[in-house]
Amino acid sequence: MGVTMRDVALLARVSNKTVSNVVNDHPHVHPETRARVQRAIAELGYRPNLSARGLRSGRTGVIGLAVPDLRQTYFAELADAVIAAAERRHLSVIVGQAGADRDHEIAVIENGLKQTDGLLFSPERLGTEDRGLLDQVEYPLVLLGERIFGGPTDHVTMHNVEGARAAVEHLVGLGRRRIAVVGAHPDRRTGQLRPSDLRVRGYREALVVAGLPEDERLERVAAPWHPADGAAATRELLASGVEFDAVFALNDALAVGVLRALGEAGRRVPDDVAVIGFDNISTGHFTLPSLSSIDPGRDEIAEVAVGMLLERIGWGEGTSRGPRLHKAAFRVVARESTGGTDT
Amino acid sequence: MGVTMRDVALLARVSNKTVSNVVNDHPHVHPETRARVQRAIAELGYRPNLSARGLRSGRTGVIGLAVPDLRQTYFAELADAVIAAAERRHLSVIVGQAGADRDHEIAVIENGLKQTDGLLFSPERLGTEDRGLLDQVEYPLVLLGERIFGGPTDHVTMHNVEGARAAVEHLVGLGRRRIAVVGAHPDRRTGQLRPSDLRVRGYREALVVAGLPEDERLERVAAPWHPADGAAATRELLASGVEFDAVFALNDALAVGVLRALGEAGRRVPDDVAVIGFDNISTGHFTLPSLSSIDPGRDEIAEVAVGMLLERIGWGEGTSRGPRLHKAAFRVVARESTGGTDT
DNA sequence: GTGAAAGCGCTAACAA
DNA sequence: TTGTTAGCGCTTTCAC
């Protein structure tokens, strides 16, 4: 503490500027001078003051990541991927939780996160109707997910519709004909771009393609997407007496609950009922049976999102290029719950 | 962007200092003046430049949290608790992952996390032999866990020994006599303060108290503490032919694997084998059967750790009070896997 | 290739 | 109660 650039400059018998050049890897520094400066830095244990650098350069080297709740495995794994991607670019990440609280999310989007150069935001409560908020945003922002799609903002997201379709096609390929879906949103307004709505759409598309009838009784509401809600929806499904030989859970957390409820009821998975989830969280390896899922490309999402944000930060205020959209590649992961052998 | 304190001062017809006083809620500002300044702030959309404040005050208002890996639910939930505790004190949290990599952990402890006023560090690889590193640390640091206990540093941790003992006593109370433990560390050097060693100690103490014989065949190594390792250790235990009617998994992630392996083998839980874990992660609600566990007091740990760190930050360089130790209160959570009814 | 000097926006003495 | 002033440590013109 307390060693400044000036101290280094004095010891190395150079100016402030030269030390700065060395520290920032600028070219045009005589190798000998560079070595001398580096020796002085080591000797004094000099470490740049990042607040000062931030003040001068207008950059903090920190980005923000706002998610609803780290206790949901998907978001923890997303944070892991984002932190890793940021680290590769020598950035730090401030993590904020908006707690699935609409007002909190509005506050986040209006203000960003303190001390950051830009924000990666995965909202849960904001919808297309909040698009107007995005016009006010005057800091670099990249949205994760497509809930507010249509604004001026970059989005990085997953193939919700196509992934869901692939999940159901996988079940169809197993010969299942009565496929239930668990996790539909209780509020069925149209025009929303919630993951639940998009995935239900993919489910229906797959049924149509397969020539299977749609049956409203097979579409079960569950919210929020916690295991308990998946279990409750499945118990209702069982109690309703409607026949089914497969369940598509709209995410893996729900699927864990589905597996539990099926187990309680004595239904064997996958023999009686095949189950597939969505998100491919690591939990899926260790359920009994292990859980098939759609891998939404989490690492790609993180990598691309950080890259986009960095570009936005670099472009500065003036340059407002149009919004970009990136959808990561997905894949079907077949584990035991749909007859696979992987765990 | 670009609105400075000076702009506000000009508009409100006051000095810089007065604006600063208002922004920082200093007393001794005439109510009328305060109102005028606040109006100017709102009108211009002024927001303090935190880099400048940081440079001037030597504080960033950001603390660091370093954990091995957010994909492990325990650490995700810890991060959640720390972020919440920090937010209550108007602090942001930069999250870093050391990846259970010894060199990475050494780098973290030597340098702290950039842009932060202090660090909450939960190391996984550093041990008592690295105590010397702590003497070099010249920034506010609070360690989570007791792996490097004995240095000059504050620690906040859980009752590993006592909690483990309570877990086994709970099993004994159910009438179980052949209690296996899963998750011992492969390297049995003494003098280590790993959670595994401490919890095994608690296990043995409970056996002694209950007058049960120790049996080395019931102590199974498993590392790292992932579900797959718990499953593997349990399969070995089953294959060894040794009799057992209960398993104490040293954490919940292992326990998930234990449940899986028992299920595969057709052992009923809790009828044939009772199972209890440690950590009380939310996953435990949704396993089949739901998982009994030791709740280590995560929120208390986060709250106390942030508080201690803040005190350290406030004390400044000179004041080096002796190291403090806080152990959070724990409790036994009895769910279905030990005959309870909760989920 | 290197140096001198200005100033980023804020806070904290010290004055008034 | 409010104003003046001097930096915090760094980067960045602009000279040399």
mmCIF file with all atom_site columns, N, CA, C and O in Angstrom, chain A residues 69-88:
data_model
loop_
_atom_site.group_PDB
_atom_site.id
_atom_site.type_symbol
_atom_site.label_atom_id
_atom_site.label_alt_id
_atom_site.label_comp_id
_atom_site.label_asym_id
_atom_site.label_entity_id
_atom_site.label_seq_id
_atom_site.pdbx_PDB_ins_code
_atom_site.Cartn_x
_atom_site.Cartn_y
_atom_site.Cartn_z
_atom_site.occupancy
_atom_site.B_iso_or_equiv
_atom_site.pdbx_formal_charge
_atom_site.auth_seq_id
_atom_site.auth_comp_id
_atom_site.auth_asym_id
_atom_site.auth_atom_id
_atom_site.pdbx_PDB_model_num
ATOM 1  N N  . ASP A 1 69 ? -31.378 -15.061 -9.127  1.00 0.00 ? 69 ASP A N  1
ATOM 2  C CA . ASP A 1 69 ? -31.113 -15.776 -7.881  1.00 0.00 ? 69 ASP A CA 1
ATOM 3  C C  . ASP A 1 69 ? -30.056 -16.851 -8.099  1.00 0.00 ? 69 ASP A C  1
ATOM 4  O O  . ASP A 1 69 ? -30.264 -17.786 -8.857  1.00 0.00 ? 69 ASP A O  1
ATOM 5  N N  . LEU A 1 70 ? -28.947 -16.719 -7.409  1.00 0.00 ? 70 LEU A N  1
ATOM 6  C CA . LEU A 1 70 ? -27.864 -17.694 -7.584  1.00 0.00 ? 70 LEU A CA 1
ATOM 7  C C  . LEU A 1 70 ? -28.213 -19.067 -7.039  1.00 0.00 ? 70 LEU A C  1
ATOM 8  O O  . LEU A 1 70 ? -27.539 -20.048 -7.332  1.00 0.00 ? 70 LEU A O  1
ATOM 9  N N  . ARG A 1 71 ? -29.238 -19.145 -6.210  1.00 0.00 ? 71 ARG A N  1
ATOM 10 C CA . ARG A 1 71 ? -29.582 -20.444 -5.647  1.00 0.00 ? 71 ARG A CA 1
ATOM 11 C C  . ARG A 1 71 ? -30.217 -21.351 -6.693  1.00 0.00 ? 71 ARG A C  1
ATOM 12 O O  . ARG A 1 71 ? -30.299 -22.550 -6.507  1.00 0.00 ? 71 ARG A O  1
ATOM 13 N N  . GLN A 1 72 ? -30.669 -20.736 -7.786  1.00 0.00 ? 72 GLN A N  1
ATOM 14 C CA . GLN A 1 72 ? -31.125 -21.579 -8.885  1.00 0.00 ? 72 GLN A CA 1
ATOM 15 C C  . GLN A 1 72 ? -29.895 -22.020 -9.672  1.00 0.00 ? 72 GLN A C  1
ATOM 16 O O  . GLN A 1 72 ? -29.137 -21.196 -10.194 1.00 0.00 ? 72 GLN A O  1
ATOM 17 N N  . THR A 1 73 ? -29.732 -23.310 -9.757  1.00 0.00 ? 73 THR A N  1
ATOM 18 C CA . THR A 1 73 ? -28.516 -23.858 -10.331 1.00 0.00 ? 73 THR A CA 1
ATOM 19 C C  . THR A 1 73 ? -28.199 -23.286 -11.706 1.00 0.00 ? 73 THR A C  1
ATOM 20 O O  . THR A 1 73 ? -27.043 -23.023 -12.019 1.00 0.00 ? 73 THR A O  1
ATOM 21 N N  . TYR A 1 74 ? -29.229 -23.099 -12.501 1.00 0.00 ? 74 TYR A N  1
ATOM 22 C CA . TYR A 1 74 ? -28.942 -22.576 -13.838 1.00 0.00 ? 74 TYR A CA 1
ATOM 23 C C  . TYR A 1 74 ? -28.182 -21.255 -13.758 1.00 0.00 ? 74 TYR A C  1
ATOM 24 O O  . TYR A 1 74 ? -27.214 -21.044 -14.486 1.00 0.00 ? 74 TYR A O  1
ATOM 25 N N  . PHE A 1 75 ? -28.593 -20.386 -12.873 1.00 0.00 ? 75 PHE A N  1
ATOM 26 C CA . PHE A 1 75 ? -27.941 -19.081 -12.788 1.00 0.00 ? 75 PHE A CA 1
ATOM 27 C C  . PHE A 1 75 ? -26.561 -19.171 -12.157 1.00 0.00 ? 75 PHE A C  1
ATOM 28 O O  . PHE A 1 75 ? -25.657 -18.418 -12.500 1.00 0.00 ? 75 PHE A O  1
ATOM 29 N N  . ALA A 1 76 ? -26.401 -20.086 -11.225 1.00 0.00 ? 76 ALA A N  1
ATOM 30 C CA . ALA A 1 76 ? -25.071 -20.282 -10.652 1.00 0.00 ? 76 ALA A CA 1
ATOM 31 C C  . ALA A 1 76 ? -24.103 -20.752 -11.729 1.00 0.00 ? 76 ALA A C  1
ATOM 32 O O  . ALA A 1 76 ? -22.968 -20.270 -11.827 1.00 0.00 ? 76 ALA A O  1
ATOM 33 N N  . GLU A 1 77 ? -24.575 -21.659 -12.559 1.00 0.00 ? 77 GLU A N  1
ATOM 34 C CA . GLU A 1 77 ? -23.701 -22.164 -13.617 1.00 0.00 ? 77 GLU A CA 1
ATOM 35 C C  . GLU A 1 77 ? -23.463 -21.098 -14.682 1.00 0.00 ? 77 GLU A C  1
ATOM 36 O O  . GLU A 1 77 ? -22.380 -21.012 -15.266 1.00 0.00 ? 77 GLU A O  1
ATOM 37 N N  . LEU A 1 78 ? -24.474 -20.275 -14.905 1.00 0.00 ? 78 LEU A N  1
ATOM 38 C CA . LEU A 1 78 ? -24.290 -19.158 -15.835 1.00 0.00 ? 78 LEU A CA 1
ATOM 39 C C  . LEU A 1 78 ? -23.250 -18.184 -15.287 1.00 0.00 ? 78 LEU A C  1
ATOM 40 O O  . LEU A 1 78 ? -22.347 -17.737 -16.006 1.00 0.00 ? 78 LEU A O  1
ATOM 41 N N  . ALA A 1 79 ? -23.355 -17.887 -13.999 1.00 0.00 ? 79 ALA A N  1
ATOM 42 C CA . ALA A 1 79 ? -22.388 -16.980 -13.374 1.00 0.00 ? 79 ALA A CA 1
ATOM 43 C C  . ALA A 1 79 ? -20.984 -17.560 -13.468 1.00 0.00 ? 79 ALA A C  1
ATOM 44 O O  . ALA A 1 79 ? -20.021 -16.850 -13.789 1.00 0.00 ? 79 ALA A O  1
ATOM 45 N N  . ASP A 1 80 ? -20.882 -18.838 -13.201 1.00 0.00 ? 80 ASP A N  1
ATOM 46 C CA . ASP A 1 80 ? -19.595 -19.505 -13.333 1.00 0.00 ? 80 ASP A CA 1
ATOM 47 C C  . ASP A 1 80 ? -19.018 -19.279 -14.723 1.00 0.00 ? 80 ASP A C  1
ATOM 48 O O  . ASP A 1 80 ? -17.857 -18.893 -14.878 1.00 0.00 ? 80 ASP A O  1
ATOM 49 N N  . ALA A 1 81 ? -19.831 -19.492 -15.746 1.00 0.00 ? 81 ALA A N  1
ATOM 50 C CA . ALA A 1 81 ? -19.364 -19.365 -17.125 1.00 0.00 ? 81 ALA A CA 1
ATOM 51 C C  . ALA A 1 81 ? -19.003 -17.913 -17.445 1.00 0.00 ? 81 ALA A C  1
ATOM 52 O O  . ALA A 1 81 ? -18.000 -17.642 -18.117 1.00 0.00 ? 81 ALA A O  1
ATOM 53 N N  . VAL A 1 82 ? -19.802 -16.983 -16.956 1.00 0.00 ? 82 VAL A N  1
ATOM 54 C CA . VAL A 1 82 ? -19.533 -15.569 -17.230 1.00 0.00 ? 82 VAL A CA 1
ATOM 55 C C  . VAL A 1 82 ? -18.241 -15.128 -16.549 1.00 0.00 ? 82 VAL A C  1
ATOM 56 O O  . VAL A 1 82 ? -17.411 -14.434 -17.140 1.00 0.00 ? 82 VAL A O  1
ATOM 57 N N  . ILE A 1 83 ? -18.071 -15.544 -15.302 1.00 0.00 ? 83 ILE A N  1
ATOM 58 C CA . ILE A 1 83 ? -16.855 -15.170 -14.580 1.00 0.00 ? 83 ILE A CA 1
ATOM 59 C C  . ILE A 1 83 ? -15.625 -15.726 -15.286 1.00 0.00 ? 83 ILE A C  1
ATOM 60 O O  . ILE A 1 83 ? -14.612 -15.043 -15.448 1.00 0.00 ? 83 ILE A O  1
ATOM 61 N N  . ALA A 1 84 ? -15.733 -16.963 -15.750 1.00 0.00 ? 84 ALA A N  1
ATOM 62 C CA . ALA A 1 84 ? -14.608 -17.569 -16.459 1.00 0.00 ? 84 ALA A CA 1
ATOM 63 C C  . ALA A 1 84 ? -14.316 -16.820 -17.760 1.00 0.00 ? 84 ALA A C  1
ATOM 64 O O  . ALA A 1 84 ? -13.162 -16.529 -18.085 1.00 0.00 ? 84 ALA A O  1
ATOM 65 N N  . ALA A 1 85 ? -15.373 -16.483 -18.492 1.00 0.00 ? 85 ALA A N  1
ATOM 66 C CA . ALA A 1 85 ? -15.193 -15.770 -19.755 1.00 0.00 ? 85 ALA A CA 1
ATOM 67 C C  . ALA A 1 85 ? -14.588 -14.391 -19.509 1.00 0.00 ? 85 ALA A C  1
ATOM 68 O O  . ALA A 1 85 ? -13.729 -13.925 -20.256 1.00 0.00 ? 85 ALA A O  1
ATOM 69 N N  . ALA A 1 86 ? -15.042 -13.747 -18.454 1.00 0.00 ? 86 ALA A N  1
ATOM 70 C CA . ALA A 1 86 ? -14.533 -12.410 -18.131 1.00 0.00 ? 86 ALA A CA 1
ATOM 71 C C  . ALA A 1 86 ? -13.065 -12.486 -17.719 1.00 0.00 ? 86 ALA A C  1
ATOM 72 O O  . ALA A 1 86 ? -12.248 -11.646 -18.098 1.00 0.00 ? 86 ALA A O  1
ATOM 73 N N  . GLU A 1 87 ? -12.750 -13.507 -16.950 1.00 0.00 ? 87 GLU A N  1
ATOM 74 C CA . GLU A 1 87 ? -11.384 -13.652 -16.469 1.00 0.00 ? 87 GLU A CA 1
ATOM 75 C C  . GLU A 1 87 ? -10.403 -13.795 -17.635 1.00 0.00 ? 87 GLU A C  1
ATOM 76 O O  . GLU A 1 87 ? -9.314  -13.234 -17.603 1.00 0.00 ? 87 GLU A O  1
ATOM 77 N N  . ARG A 1 88 ? -10.822 -14.520 -18.643 1.00 0.00 ? 88 ARG A N  1
ATOM 78 C CA . ARG A 1 88 ? -9.982  -14.680 -19.834 1.00 0.00 ? 88 ARG A CA 1
ATOM 79 C C  . ARG A 1 88 ? -9.654  -13.338 -20.467 1.00 0.00 ? 88 ARG A C  1
ATOM 80 O O  . ARG A 1 88 ? -8.666  -13.188 -21.164 1.00 0.00 ? 88 ARG A O  1
#
